Short mmCIF file of C-alpha atoms and ligand atoms in Angstrom, two decimals:
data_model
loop_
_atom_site.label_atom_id
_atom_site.label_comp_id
_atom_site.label_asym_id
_atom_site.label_seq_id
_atom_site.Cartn_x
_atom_site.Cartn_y
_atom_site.Cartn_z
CA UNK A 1 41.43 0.27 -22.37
CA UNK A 2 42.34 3.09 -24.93
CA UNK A 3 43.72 5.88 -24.12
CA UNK A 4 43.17 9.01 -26.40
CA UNK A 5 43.84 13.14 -25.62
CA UNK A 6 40.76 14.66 -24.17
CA UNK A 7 40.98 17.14 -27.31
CA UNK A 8 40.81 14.54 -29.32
CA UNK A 9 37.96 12.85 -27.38
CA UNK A 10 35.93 16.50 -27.69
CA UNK A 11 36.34 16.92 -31.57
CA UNK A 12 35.34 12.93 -32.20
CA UNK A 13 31.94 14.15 -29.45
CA UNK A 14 31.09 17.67 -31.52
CA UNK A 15 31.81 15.40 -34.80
CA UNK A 16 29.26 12.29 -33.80
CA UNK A 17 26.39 14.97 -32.03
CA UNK A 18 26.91 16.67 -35.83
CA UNK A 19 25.48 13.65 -37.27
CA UNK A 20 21.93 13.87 -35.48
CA UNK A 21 20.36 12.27 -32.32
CA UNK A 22 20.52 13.80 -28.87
CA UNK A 23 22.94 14.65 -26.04
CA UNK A 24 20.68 12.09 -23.72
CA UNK A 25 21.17 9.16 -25.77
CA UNK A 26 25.21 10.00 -26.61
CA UNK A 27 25.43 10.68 -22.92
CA UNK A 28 23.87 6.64 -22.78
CA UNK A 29 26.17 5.03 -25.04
CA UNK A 30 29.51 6.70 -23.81
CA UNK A 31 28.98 6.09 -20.29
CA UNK A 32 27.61 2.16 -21.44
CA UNK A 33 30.02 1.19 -23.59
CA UNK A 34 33.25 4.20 -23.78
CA UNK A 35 33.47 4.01 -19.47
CA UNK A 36 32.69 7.69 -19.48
CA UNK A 37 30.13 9.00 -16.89
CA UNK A 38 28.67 12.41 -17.23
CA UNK A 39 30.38 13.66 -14.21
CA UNK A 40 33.53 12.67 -16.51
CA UNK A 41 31.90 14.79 -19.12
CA UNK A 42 31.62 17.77 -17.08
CA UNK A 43 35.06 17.35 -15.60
CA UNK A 44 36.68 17.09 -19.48
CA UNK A 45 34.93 20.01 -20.56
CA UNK A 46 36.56 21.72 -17.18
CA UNK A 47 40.00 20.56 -17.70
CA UNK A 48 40.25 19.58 -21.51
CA UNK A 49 44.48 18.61 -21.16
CA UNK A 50 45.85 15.64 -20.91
CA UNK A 51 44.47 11.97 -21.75
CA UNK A 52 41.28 9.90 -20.96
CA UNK A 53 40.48 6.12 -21.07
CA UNK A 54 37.54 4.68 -22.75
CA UNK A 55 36.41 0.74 -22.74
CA UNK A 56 36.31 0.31 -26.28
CA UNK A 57 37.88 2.60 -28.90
CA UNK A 58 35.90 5.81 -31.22
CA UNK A 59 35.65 3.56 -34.40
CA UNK A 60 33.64 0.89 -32.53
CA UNK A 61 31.24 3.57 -30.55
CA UNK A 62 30.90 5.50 -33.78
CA UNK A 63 29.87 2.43 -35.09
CA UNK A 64 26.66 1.80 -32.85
CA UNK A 65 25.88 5.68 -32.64
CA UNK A 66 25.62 5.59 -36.29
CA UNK A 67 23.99 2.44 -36.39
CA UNK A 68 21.49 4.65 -34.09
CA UNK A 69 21.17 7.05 -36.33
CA UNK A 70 20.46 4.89 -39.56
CA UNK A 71 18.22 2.43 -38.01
CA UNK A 72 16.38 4.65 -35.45
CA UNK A 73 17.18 1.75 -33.17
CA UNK A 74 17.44 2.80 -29.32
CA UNK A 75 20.75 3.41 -28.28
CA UNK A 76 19.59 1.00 -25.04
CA UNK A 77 18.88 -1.56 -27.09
CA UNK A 78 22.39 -1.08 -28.80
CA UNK A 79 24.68 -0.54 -25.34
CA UNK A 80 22.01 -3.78 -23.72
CA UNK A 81 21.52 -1.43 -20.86
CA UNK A 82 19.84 1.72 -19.57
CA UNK A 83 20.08 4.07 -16.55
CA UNK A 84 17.34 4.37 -14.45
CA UNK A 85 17.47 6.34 -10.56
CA UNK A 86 20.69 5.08 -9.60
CA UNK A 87 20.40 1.63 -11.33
CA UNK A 88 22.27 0.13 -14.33
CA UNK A 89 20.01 -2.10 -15.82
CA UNK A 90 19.89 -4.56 -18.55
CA UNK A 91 17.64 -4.50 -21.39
CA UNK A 92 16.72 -6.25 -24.67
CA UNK A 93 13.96 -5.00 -27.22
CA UNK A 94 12.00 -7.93 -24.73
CA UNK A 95 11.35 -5.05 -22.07
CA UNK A 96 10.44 -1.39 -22.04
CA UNK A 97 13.00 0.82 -21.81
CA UNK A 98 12.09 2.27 -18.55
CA UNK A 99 11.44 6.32 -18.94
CA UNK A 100 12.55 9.31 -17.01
CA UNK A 101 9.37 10.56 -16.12
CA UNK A 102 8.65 7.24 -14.76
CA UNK A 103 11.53 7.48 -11.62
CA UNK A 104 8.84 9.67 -10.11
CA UNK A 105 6.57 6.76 -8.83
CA UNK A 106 9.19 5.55 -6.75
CA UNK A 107 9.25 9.06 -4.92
CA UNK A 108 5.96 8.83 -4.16
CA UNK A 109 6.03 5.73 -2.64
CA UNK A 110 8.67 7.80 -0.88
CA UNK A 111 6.23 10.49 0.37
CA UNK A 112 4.22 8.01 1.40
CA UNK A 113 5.73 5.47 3.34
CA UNK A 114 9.14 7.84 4.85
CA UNK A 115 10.07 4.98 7.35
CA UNK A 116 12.23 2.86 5.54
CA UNK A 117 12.56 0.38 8.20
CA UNK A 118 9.48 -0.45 8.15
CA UNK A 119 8.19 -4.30 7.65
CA UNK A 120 6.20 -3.32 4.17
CA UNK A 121 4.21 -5.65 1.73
CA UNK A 122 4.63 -3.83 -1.93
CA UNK A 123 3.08 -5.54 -5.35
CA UNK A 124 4.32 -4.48 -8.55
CA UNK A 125 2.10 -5.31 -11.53
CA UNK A 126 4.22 -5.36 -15.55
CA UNK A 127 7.40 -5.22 -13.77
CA UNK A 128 9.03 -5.14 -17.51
CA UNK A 129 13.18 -4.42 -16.38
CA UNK A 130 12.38 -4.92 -13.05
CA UNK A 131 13.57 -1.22 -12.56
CA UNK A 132 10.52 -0.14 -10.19
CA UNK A 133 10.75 -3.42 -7.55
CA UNK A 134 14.22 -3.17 -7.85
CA UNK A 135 14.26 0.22 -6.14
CA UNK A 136 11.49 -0.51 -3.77
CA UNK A 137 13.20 -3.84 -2.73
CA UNK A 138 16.82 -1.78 -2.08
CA UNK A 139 15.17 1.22 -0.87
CA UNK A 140 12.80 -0.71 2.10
CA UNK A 141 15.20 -3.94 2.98
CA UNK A 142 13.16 -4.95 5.69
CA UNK A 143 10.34 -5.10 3.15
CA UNK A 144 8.87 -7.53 0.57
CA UNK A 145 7.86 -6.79 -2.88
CA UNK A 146 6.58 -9.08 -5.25
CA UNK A 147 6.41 -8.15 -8.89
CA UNK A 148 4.35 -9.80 -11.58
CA UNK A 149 4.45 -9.56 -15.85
CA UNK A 150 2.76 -11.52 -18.34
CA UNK A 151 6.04 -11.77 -20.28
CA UNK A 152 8.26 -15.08 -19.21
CA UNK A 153 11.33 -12.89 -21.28
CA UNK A 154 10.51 -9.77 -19.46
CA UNK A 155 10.90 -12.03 -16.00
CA UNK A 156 14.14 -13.02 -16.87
CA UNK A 157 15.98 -9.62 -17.49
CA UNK A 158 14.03 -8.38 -14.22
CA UNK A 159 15.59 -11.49 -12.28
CA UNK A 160 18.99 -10.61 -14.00
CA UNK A 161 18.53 -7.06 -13.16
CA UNK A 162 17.57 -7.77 -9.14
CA UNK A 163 21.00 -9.81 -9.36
CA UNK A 164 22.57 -7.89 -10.56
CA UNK A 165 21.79 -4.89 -8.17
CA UNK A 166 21.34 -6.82 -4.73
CA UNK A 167 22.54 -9.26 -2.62
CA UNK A 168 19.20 -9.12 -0.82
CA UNK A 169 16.09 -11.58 -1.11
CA UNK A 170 13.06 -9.65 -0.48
CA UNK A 171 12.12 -9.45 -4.19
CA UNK A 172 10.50 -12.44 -5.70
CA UNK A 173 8.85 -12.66 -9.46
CA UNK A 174 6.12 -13.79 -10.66
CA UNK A 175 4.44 -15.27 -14.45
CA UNK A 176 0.88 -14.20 -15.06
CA UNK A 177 -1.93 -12.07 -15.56
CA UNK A 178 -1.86 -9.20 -13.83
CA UNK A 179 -3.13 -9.55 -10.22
CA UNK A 180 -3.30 -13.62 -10.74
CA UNK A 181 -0.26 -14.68 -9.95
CA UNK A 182 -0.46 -13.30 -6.40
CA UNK A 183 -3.59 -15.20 -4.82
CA UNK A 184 -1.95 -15.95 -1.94
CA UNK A 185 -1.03 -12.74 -1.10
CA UNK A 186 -4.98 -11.41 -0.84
CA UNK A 187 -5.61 -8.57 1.34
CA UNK A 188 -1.99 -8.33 2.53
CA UNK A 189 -1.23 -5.60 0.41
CA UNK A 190 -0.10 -2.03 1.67
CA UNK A 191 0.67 -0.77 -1.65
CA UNK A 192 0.23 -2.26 -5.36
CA UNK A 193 1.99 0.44 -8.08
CA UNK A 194 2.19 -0.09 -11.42
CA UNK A 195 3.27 1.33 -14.86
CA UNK A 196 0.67 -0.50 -17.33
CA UNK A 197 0.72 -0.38 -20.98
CA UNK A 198 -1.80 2.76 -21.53
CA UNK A 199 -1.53 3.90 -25.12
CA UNK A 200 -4.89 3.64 -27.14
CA UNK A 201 -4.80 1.96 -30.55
CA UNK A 202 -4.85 5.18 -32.45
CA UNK A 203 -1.94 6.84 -30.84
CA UNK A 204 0.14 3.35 -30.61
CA UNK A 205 -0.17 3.70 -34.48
CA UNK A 206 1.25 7.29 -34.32
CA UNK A 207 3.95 6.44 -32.18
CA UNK A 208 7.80 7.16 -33.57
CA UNK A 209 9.52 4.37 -35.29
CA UNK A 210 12.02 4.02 -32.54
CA UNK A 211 9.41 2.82 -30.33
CA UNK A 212 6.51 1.54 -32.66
CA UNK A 213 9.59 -0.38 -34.38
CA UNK A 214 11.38 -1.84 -31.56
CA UNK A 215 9.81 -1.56 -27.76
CA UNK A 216 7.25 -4.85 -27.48
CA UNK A 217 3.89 -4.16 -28.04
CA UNK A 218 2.48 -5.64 -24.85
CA UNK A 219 4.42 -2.94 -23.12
CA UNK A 220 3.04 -0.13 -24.43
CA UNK A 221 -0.76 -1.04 -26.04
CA UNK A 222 -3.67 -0.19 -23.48
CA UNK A 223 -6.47 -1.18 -25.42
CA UNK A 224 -8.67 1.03 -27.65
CA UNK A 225 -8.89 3.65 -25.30
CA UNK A 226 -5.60 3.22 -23.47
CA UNK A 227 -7.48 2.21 -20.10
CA UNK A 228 -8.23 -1.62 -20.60
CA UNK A 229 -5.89 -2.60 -18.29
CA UNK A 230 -5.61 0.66 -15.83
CA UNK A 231 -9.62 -0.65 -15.51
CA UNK A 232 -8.72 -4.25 -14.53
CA UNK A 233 -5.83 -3.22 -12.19
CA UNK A 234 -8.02 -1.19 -10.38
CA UNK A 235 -11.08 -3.02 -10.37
CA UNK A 236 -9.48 -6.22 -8.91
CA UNK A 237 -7.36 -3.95 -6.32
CA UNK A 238 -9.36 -4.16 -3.02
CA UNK A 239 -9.52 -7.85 -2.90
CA UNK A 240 -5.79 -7.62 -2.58
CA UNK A 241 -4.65 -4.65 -0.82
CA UNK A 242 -5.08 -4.43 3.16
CA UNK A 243 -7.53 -1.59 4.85
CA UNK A 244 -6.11 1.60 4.01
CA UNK A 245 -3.58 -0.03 1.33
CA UNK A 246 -2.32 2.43 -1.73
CA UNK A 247 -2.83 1.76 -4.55
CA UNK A 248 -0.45 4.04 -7.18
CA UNK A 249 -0.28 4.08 -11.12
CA UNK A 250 0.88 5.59 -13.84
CA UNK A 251 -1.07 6.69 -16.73
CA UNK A 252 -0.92 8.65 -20.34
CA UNK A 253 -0.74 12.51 -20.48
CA UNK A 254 -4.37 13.11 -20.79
CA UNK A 255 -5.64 9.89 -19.04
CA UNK A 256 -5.56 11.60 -14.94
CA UNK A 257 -9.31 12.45 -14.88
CA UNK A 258 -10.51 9.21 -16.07
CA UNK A 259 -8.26 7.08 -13.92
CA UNK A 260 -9.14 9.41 -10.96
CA UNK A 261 -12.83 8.35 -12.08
CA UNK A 262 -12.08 4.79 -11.86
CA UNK A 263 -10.75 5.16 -8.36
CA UNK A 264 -13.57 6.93 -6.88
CA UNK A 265 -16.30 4.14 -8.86
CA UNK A 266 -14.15 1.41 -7.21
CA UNK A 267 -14.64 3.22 -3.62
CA UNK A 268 -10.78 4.03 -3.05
CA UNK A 269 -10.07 7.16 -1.03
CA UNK A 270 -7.10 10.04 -0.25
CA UNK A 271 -7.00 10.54 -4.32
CA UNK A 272 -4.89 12.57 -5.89
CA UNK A 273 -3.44 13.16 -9.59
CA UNK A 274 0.62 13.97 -9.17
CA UNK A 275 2.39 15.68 -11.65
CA UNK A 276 5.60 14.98 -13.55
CA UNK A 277 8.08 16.87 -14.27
CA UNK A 278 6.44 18.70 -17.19
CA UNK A 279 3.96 19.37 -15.14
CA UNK A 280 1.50 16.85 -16.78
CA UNK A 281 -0.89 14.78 -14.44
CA UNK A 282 0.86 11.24 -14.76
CA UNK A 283 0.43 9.04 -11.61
CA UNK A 284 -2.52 8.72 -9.66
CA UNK A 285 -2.85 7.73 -6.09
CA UNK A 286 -5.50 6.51 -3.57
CA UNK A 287 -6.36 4.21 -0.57
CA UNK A 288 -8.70 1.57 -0.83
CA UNK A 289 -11.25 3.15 2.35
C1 SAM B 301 4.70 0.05 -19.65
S1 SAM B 301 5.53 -1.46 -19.32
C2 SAM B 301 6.23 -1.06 -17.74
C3 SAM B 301 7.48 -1.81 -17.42
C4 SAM B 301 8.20 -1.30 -16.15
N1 SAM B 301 7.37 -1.46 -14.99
C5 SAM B 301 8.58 0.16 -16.30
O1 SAM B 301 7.96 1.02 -15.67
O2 SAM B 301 9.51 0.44 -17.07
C6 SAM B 301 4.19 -2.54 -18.93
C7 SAM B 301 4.57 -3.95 -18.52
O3 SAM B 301 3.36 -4.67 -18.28
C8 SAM B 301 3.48 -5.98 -18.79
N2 SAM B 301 2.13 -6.49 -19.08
C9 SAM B 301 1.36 -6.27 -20.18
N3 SAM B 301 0.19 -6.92 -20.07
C10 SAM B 301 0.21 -7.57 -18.87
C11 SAM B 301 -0.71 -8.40 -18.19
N4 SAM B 301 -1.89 -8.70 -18.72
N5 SAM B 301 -0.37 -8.88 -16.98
C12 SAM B 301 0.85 -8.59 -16.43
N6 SAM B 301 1.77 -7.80 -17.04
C13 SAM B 301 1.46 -7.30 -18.24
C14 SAM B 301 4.35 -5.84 -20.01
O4 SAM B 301 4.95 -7.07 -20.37
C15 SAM B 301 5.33 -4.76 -19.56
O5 SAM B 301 6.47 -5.33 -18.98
#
């Protein structure tokens, strides 16, 4: 540990924030790799005296932040771990850093399912981190989810990640295509959810280097029109969810209408488009009859 003053510590943070980037992704490498929440934040900038302890000392964070700054390399990728909901997770430029907006999903499983003793049969399709399952899996214990990706590397951080987050077992992984892996499980479904790559060819061009340059392709590309695989997912959904199973997903800003399309062609029911925080139309919901 290294201890330095809290002034100290303030100057070095005004100094670093001076250089570019943004609060978020400081706020992601100090608490990562310095030890320093933002609760700790908040209670320096309250009561600046006295000294604080960090895991590894300024020259070493100012290191990566620059390295950050200079490579437009995510500071996640640079720490090896995120924050998602309450979860620390791993990740490698193998898997997606999961997004804010994305947290969401798992409140709407929320909404709809409030008993969280209940015995529940969840499916999670591009699990990436893992950070999705792993919440459901914590969050119902009495529950099982099983979460599929096409990515074998992917599978491993998620299986780290569960690990790392639970002693439980009601969260198994699985390799393959999209719904393929989880024949068994036909019709025994009460909710499938996923997050599926569902940027069209012409924006994934567009994207910022950060992601374009580092997050994995697969992740992010839906095809040319960004629904490719929002189509399959739903298409292939009844023959695996149960009477009355949900079926939730996430989708682009300016996808809700065509997804909500989709659902009503493939006769599910109870739709609805939810917003995100920004108030843009990014998950959409339904029951298969
Ligand atoms: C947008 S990422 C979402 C990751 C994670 N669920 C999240 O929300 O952060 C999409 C995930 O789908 C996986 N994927 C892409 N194509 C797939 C396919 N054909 N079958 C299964 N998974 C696939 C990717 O490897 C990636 O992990």
């Amino acid at each position: 540990m290294f201890s330095i003053s809290k002034q100290e510590f303030i100057f070095w943070k005004k100094q670093q924030l001076s250089k570019g980037g943004d609060q978020q992704s400081f706020a992601v490498l100090l608490d990562c790799m310095g030890g320093i929440s933002t609760h700790d934040l908040n209670l320096i900038s309250i009561n600046p005296e006295g000294n604080l302890l960090l895991k590894k000392n300024l020259e070493f964070l100012e290191s990566l932040w620059e390295q950050h700054l200079t490579e437009s390399c995510p500071i996640q990728y640079l720490c090896g771990f995120t924050f998602w909901r309450d979860l620390k997770l791993k990740v490698t430029n193998k898997v997606l850093i999961p997004r804010s907006e994305t947290e969401l999903i798992v409140d709407i499983v929320f909404n709809i399912f409030r008993k969280k003793s209940e015995k529940l049969f969840f499916a999670e399709l591009g699990t990436g981190s893992g950070a999705i399952s792993i919440a459901l899996a914590l969050a119902y214990p009495l529950s099982q989810v099983v979460a599929t990706d096409i990515d074998q590397d992917a599978l491993e951080i998620a299986t780290k990640n569960y690990k790392n987050s639970s002693i439980q077992s009601n969260l198994k992984f699985y390799y393959g295509n999209w719904w393929s892996p989880l024949e068994n499980f036909k019709g025994k479904l009460d909710l499938a959810i996923s997050n599926p790559p569902y940027i069209p060819r012409h924006n994934y061009e567009k994207l910022p280097k950060e992601v374009k340059n580092f997050e994995p392709k697969i992740a992010l590309l839906g095809g040319e029109d960004g629904l490719k695989h929002i189509r399959e997912i739903i298409q292939k959904a009844p023959l695996y969810l149960k009477e009355k199973g949900w079926l939730v997903l996430e989708n682009h800003f300016d996808q809700s209408e065509k997804v909500k399309q989709l659902f009503i062609k493939n006769k599910f029911t109870s739709i609805e488009i939810m917003k995100d925080l920004s108030g843009i139309g990014r998950f959409t919901i339904g029951r298969y009859k």
